[in-house]
C-alpha atoms as a printed R data frame, in Angstrom:
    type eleno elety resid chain resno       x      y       z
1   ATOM     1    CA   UNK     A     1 -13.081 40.058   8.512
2   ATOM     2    CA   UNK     A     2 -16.215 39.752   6.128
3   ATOM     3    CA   UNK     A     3 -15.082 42.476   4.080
4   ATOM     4    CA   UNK     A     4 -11.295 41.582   3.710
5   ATOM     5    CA   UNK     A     5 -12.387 38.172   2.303
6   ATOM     6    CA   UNK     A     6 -14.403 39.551   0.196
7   ATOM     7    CA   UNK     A     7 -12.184 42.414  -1.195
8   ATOM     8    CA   UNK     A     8  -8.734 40.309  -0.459
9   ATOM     9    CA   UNK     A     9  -9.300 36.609  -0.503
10  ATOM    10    CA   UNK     A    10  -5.882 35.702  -0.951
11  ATOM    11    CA   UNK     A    11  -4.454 38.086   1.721
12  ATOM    12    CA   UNK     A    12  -7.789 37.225   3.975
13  ATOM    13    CA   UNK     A    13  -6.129 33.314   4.275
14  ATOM    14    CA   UNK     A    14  -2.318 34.689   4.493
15  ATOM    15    CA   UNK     A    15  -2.986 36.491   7.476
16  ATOM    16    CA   UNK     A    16  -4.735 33.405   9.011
17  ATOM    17    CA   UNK     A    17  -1.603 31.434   8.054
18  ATOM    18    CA   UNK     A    18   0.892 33.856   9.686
19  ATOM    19    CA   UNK     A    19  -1.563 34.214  12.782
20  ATOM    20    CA   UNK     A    20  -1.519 30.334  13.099
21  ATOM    21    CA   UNK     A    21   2.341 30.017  12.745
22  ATOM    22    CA   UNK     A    22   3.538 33.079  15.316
23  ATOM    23    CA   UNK     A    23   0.709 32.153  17.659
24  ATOM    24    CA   UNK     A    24   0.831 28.710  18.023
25  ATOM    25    CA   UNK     A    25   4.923 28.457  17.449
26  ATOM    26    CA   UNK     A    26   5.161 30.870  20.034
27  ATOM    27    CA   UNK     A    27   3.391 29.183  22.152
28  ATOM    28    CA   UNK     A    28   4.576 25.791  21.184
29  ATOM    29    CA   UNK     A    29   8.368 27.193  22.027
30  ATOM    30    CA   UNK     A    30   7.209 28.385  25.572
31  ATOM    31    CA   UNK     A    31   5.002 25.272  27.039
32  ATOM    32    CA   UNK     A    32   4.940 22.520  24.488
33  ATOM    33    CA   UNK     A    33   2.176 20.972  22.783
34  ATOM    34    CA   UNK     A    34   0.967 19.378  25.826
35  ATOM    35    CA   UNK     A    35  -0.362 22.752  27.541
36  ATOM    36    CA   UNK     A    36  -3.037 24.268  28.006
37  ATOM    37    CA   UNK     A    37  -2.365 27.049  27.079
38  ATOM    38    CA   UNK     A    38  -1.582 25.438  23.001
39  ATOM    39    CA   UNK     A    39  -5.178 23.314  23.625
40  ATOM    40    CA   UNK     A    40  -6.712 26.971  24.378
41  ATOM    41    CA   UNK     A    41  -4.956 28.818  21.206
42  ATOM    42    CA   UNK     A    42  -5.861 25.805  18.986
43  ATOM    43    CA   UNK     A    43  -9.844 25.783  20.377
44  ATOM    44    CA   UNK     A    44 -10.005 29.353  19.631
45  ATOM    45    CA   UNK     A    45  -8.878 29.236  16.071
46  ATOM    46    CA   UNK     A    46 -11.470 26.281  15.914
47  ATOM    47    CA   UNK     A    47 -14.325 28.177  16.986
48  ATOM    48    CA   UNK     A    48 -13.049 31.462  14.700
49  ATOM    49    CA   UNK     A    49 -12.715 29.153  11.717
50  ATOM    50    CA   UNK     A    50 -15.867 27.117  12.232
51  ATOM    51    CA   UNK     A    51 -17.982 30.767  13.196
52  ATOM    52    CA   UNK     A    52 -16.687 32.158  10.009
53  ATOM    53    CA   UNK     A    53 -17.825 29.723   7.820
54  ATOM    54    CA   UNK     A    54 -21.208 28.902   9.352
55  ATOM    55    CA   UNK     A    55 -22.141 32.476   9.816
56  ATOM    56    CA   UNK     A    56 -20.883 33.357   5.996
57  ATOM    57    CA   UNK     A    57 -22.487 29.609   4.979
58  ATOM    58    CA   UNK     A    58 -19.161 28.576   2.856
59  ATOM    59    CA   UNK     A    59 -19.479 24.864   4.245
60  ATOM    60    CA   UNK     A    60 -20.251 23.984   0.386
61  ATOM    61    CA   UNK     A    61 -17.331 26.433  -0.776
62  ATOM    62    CA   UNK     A    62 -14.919 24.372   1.793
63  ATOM    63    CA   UNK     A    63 -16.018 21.433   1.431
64  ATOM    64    CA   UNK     A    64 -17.745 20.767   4.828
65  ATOM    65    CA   UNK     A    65 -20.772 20.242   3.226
66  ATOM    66    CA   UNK     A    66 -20.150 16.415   2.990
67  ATOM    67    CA   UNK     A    67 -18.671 13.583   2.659
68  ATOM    68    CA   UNK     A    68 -17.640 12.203  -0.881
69  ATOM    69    CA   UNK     A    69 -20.322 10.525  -2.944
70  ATOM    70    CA   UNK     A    70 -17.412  8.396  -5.419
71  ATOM    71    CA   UNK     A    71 -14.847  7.340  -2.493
72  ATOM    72    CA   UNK     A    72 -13.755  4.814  -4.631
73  ATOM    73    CA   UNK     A    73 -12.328  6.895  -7.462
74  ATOM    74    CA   UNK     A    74  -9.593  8.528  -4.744
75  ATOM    75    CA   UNK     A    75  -8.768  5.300  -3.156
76  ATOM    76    CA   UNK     A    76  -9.140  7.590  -0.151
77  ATOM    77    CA   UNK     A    77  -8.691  3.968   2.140
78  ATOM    78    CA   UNK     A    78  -5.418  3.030   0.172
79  ATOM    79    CA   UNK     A    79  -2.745  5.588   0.284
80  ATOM    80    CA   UNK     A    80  -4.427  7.976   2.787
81  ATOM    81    CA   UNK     A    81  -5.226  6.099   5.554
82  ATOM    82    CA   UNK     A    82  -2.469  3.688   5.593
83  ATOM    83    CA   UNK     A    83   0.207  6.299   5.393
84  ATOM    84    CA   UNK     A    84  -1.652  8.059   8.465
85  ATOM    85    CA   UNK     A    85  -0.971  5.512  10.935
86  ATOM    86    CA   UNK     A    86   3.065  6.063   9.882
87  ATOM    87    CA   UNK     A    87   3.982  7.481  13.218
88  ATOM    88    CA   UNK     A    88   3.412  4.625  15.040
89  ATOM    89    CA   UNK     A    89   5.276  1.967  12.484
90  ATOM    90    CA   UNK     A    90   7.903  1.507  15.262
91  ATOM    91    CA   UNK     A    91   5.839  0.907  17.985
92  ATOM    92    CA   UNK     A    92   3.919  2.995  20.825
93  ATOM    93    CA   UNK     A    93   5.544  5.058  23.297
94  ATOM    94    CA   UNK     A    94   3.554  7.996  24.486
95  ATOM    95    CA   UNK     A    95   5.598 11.342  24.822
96  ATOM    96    CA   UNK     A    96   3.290 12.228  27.594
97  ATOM    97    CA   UNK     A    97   1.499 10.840  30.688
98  ATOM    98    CA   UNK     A    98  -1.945 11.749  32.153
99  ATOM    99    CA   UNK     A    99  -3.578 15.065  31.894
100 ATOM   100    CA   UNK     A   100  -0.754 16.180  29.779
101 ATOM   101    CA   UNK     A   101  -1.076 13.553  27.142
102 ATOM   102    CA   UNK     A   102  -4.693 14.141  26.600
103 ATOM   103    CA   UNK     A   103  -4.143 17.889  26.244
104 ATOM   104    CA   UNK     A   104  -1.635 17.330  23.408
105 ATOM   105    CA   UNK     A   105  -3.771 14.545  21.569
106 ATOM   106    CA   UNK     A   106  -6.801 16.608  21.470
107 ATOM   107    CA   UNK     A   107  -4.386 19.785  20.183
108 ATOM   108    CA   UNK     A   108  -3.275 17.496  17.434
109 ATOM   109    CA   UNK     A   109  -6.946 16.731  16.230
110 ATOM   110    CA   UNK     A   110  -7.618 20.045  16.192
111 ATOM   111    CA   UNK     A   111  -4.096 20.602  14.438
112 ATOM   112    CA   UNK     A   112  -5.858 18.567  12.045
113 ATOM   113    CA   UNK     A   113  -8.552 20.825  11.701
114 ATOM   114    CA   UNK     A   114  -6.848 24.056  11.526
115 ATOM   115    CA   UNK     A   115  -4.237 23.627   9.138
116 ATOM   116    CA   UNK     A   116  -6.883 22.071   7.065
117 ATOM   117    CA   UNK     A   117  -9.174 25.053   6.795
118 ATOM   118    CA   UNK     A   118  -6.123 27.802   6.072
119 ATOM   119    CA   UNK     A   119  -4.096 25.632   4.148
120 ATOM   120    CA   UNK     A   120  -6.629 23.455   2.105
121 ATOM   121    CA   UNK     A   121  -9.515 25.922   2.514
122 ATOM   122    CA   UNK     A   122  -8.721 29.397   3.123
123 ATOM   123    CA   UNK     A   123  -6.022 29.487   0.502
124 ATOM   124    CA   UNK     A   124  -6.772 27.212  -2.058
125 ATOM   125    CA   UNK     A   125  -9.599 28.044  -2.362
126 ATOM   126    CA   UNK     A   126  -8.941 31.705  -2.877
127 ATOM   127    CA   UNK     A   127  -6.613 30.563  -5.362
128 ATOM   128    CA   UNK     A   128  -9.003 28.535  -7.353
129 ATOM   129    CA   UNK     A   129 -11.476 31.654  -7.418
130 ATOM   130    CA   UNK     A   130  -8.775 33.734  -9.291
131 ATOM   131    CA   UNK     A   131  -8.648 30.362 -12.185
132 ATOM   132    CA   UNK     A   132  -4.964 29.408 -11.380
133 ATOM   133    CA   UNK     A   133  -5.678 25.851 -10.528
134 ATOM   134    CA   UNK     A   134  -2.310 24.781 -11.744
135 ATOM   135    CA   UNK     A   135  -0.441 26.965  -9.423
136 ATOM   136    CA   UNK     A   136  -3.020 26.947  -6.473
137 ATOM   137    CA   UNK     A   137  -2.231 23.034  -5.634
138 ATOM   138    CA   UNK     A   138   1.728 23.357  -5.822
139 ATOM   139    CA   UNK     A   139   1.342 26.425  -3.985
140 ATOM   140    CA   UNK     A   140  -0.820 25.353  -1.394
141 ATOM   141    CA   UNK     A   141   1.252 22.276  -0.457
142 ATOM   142    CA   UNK     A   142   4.731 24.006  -0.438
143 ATOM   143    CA   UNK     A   143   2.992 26.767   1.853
144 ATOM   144    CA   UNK     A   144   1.990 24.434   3.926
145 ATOM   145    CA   UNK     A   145   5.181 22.643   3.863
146 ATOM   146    CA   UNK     A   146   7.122 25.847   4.500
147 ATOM   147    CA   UNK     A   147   4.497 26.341   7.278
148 ATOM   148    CA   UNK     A   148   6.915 23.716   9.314
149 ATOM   149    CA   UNK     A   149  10.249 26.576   9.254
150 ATOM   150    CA   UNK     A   150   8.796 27.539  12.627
151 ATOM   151    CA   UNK     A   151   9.795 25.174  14.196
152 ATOM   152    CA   UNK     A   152  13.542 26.129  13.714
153 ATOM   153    CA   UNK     A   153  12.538 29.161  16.597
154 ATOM   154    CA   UNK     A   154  11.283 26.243  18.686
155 ATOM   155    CA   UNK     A   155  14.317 24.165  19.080
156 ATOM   156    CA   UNK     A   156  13.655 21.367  17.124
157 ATOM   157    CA   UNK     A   157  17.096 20.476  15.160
158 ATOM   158    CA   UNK     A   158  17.430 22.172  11.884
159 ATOM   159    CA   UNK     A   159  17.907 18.835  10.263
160 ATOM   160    CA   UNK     A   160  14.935 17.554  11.789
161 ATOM   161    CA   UNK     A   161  13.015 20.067  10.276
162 ATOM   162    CA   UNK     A   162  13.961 19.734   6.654
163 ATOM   163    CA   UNK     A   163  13.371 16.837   6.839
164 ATOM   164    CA   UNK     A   164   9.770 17.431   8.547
165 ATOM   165    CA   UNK     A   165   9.301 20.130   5.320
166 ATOM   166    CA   UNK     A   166   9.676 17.562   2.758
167 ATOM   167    CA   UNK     A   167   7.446 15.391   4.423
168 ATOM   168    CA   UNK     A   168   4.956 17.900   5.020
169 ATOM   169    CA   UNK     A   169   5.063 18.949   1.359
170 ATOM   170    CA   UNK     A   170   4.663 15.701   0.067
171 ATOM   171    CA   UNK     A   171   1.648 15.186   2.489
172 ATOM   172    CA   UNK     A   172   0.416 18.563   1.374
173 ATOM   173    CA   UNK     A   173   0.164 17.592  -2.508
174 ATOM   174    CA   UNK     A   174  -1.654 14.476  -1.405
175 ATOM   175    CA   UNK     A   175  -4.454 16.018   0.718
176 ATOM   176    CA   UNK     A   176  -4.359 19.007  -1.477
177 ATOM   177    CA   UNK     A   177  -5.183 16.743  -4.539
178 ATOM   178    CA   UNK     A   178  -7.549 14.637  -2.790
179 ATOM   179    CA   UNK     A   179  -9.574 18.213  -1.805
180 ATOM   180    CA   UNK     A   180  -9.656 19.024  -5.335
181 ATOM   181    CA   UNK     A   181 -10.707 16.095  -6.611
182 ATOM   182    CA   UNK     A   182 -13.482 15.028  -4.429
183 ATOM   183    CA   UNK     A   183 -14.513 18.651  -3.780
184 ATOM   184    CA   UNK     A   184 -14.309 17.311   0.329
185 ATOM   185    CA   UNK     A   185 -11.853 18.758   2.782
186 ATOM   186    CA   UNK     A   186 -13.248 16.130   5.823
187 ATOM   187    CA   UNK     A   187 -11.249 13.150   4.678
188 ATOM   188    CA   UNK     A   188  -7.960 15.365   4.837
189 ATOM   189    CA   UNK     A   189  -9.169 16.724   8.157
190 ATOM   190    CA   UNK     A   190  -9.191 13.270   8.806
191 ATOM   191    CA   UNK     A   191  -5.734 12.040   7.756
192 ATOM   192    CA   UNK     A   192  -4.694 15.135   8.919
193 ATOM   193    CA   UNK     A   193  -5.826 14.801  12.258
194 ATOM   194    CA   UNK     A   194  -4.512 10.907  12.783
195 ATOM   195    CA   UNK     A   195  -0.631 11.252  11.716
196 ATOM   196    CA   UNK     A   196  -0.484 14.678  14.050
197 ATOM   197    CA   UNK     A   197  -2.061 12.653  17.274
198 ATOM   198    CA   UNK     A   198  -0.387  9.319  16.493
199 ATOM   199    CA   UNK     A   199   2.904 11.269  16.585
200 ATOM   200    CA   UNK     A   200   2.362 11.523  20.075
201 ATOM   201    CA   UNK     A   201   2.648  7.930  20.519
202 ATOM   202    CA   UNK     A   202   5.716  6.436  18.046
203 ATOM   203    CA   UNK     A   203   8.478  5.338  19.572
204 ATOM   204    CA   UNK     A   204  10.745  7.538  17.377
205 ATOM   205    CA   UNK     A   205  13.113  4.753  15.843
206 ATOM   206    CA   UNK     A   206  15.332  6.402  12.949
207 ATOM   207    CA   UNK     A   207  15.854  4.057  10.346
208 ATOM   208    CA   UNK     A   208  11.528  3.572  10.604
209 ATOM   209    CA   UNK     A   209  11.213  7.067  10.409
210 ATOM   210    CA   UNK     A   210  13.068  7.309   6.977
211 ATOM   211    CA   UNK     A   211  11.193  4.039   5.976
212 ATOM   212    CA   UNK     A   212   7.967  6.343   6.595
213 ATOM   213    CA   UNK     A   213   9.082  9.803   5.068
214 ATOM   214    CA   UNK     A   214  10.630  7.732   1.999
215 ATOM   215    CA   UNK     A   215   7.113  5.608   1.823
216 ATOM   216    CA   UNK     A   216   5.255  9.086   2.100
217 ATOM   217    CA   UNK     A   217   7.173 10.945  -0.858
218 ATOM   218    CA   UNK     A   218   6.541  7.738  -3.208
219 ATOM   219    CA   UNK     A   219   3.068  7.804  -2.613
220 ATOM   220    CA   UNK     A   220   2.877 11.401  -2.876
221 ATOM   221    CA   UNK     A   221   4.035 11.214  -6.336
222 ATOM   222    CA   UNK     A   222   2.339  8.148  -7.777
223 ATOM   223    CA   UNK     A   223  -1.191  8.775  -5.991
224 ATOM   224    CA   UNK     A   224  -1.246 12.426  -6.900
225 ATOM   225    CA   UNK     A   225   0.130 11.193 -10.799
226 ATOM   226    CA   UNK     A   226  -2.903  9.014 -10.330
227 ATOM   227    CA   UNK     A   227  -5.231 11.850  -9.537
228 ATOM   228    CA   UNK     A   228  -3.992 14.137 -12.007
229 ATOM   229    CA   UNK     A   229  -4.750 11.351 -14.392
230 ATOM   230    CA   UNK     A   230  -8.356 10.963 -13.541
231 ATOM   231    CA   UNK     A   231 -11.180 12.580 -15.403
232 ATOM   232    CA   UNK     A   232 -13.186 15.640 -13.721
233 ATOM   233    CA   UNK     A   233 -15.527 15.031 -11.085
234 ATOM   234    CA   UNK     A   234 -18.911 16.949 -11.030
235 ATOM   235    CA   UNK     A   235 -17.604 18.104  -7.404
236 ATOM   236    CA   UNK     A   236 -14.653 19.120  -9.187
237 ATOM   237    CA   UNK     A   237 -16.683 20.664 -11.731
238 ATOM   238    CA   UNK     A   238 -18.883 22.726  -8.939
239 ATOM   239    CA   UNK     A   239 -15.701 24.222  -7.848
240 ATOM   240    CA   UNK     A   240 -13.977 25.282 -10.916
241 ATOM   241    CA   UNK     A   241 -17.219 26.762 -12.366
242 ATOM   242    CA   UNK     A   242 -17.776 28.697  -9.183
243 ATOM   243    CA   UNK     A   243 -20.320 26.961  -7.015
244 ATOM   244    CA   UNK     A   244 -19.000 28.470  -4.230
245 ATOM   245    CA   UNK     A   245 -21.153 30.860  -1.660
246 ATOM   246    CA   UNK     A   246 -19.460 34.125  -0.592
């Protein structure tokens, strides 16, 4: 694995990203996000992810390393947070009950995690070390976007899950954005991790659901026009000069 990374960066986080989507929509399509058998695939990606990185010491490279220093300049509590408790706009009504409902909440923070790492870290990254920052962020949040077309092979409606794309793209260019600019990946882990778990709780009204996705792509454009706007960062700086480990 060591030496694919460092020969193949790019194709090192592709394979992660096809590993995540036929594993986990496989398995997603068979027992639901509430087994154990998805908590077990999802804690084992966790551990792989989390061994790589501490073993290799890229928590700087990632942006693990901490938390940012200038929270202010990314409004991270504005657009971010508020658009992270979406799900549950109309109201709470767990999908699950019991030992089945903690099984799925605690795959969903872990979701969180994942999709983070391969999506925000594994590939952007790679992308930023080749210097095509202008296509690694629109790539990276369209991947991750497209990431969602499994779950055509899992029975979810096919309108459902354009309509899941778009939002997922428009979410990606936000916490794709906010990764660059603050040179942190934990507040999107963050994010990340609340609108997957609070999913499991909305009470799934239609016309709030388009109030959300329609909320989410405006703020997707005008907060990442926003970032776009502002001036470099030194932890922006430390990436795009290379002050990366590998």
């Amino acid at each position: 694995m060591r030496k694919l990374y460092e020969k193949k960066e790019i194709l090192f986080a592709v394979l992660w990203i096809v590993a995540y989507c036929v594993i986990l929509g496989t398995i997603k399509g068979n027992f639901g996000v509430e087994s154990i058998y998805m908590l077990l695939a999802l804690a084992a990606f966790t551990a792989g992810i989390t061994a790589f990185v501490k073993v290799n010491h890229l928590e700087e490279k990632y942006g693990l390393a901490g938390w940012p220093k200038d929270m202010k300049r990314y409004l991270f509590f504005v657009p971010m947070w508020i658009l992270a408790t979406g799900n549950i706009w109309d109201g709470f009504s767990p999908s699950h009950r019991g030992f089945s409902l903690v099984c799925a909440v605690i795959s969903m923070l872990l979701v969180g995690f994942v999709e983070e790492m391969i999506f925000r870290g594994f590939l952007f990254r790679a992308m930023l070390s080749k210097d095509k920052t202008i296509v690694a962020i629109p790539v990276s949040a369209v991947t991750f976007g497209m990431g969602h077309i499994v779950n055509l092979f899992t029975g979810q409606a096919s309108f459902e899950t354009v309509m899941q794309i778009i939002f997922a793209i428009s979410w990606g260019f936000i916490l794709t954005m906010v990764c660059f600019r603050s040179g942190s990946i934990i507040p999107c882990i963050i994010a990340h991790s609340m609108i997957d778990a609070l999913s499991l709780f909305g009470a799934d009204n239609e016309i709030v659901d388009w109030i959300y996705v329609v909320t989410t792509i405006v703020v997707a454009i005008l907060y990442c026009i926003y970032l776009a706007r502002l001036h470099s960062s030194k932890a922006e700086e430390d990436v795009l000069v290379g002050k990366k480990n590998s």
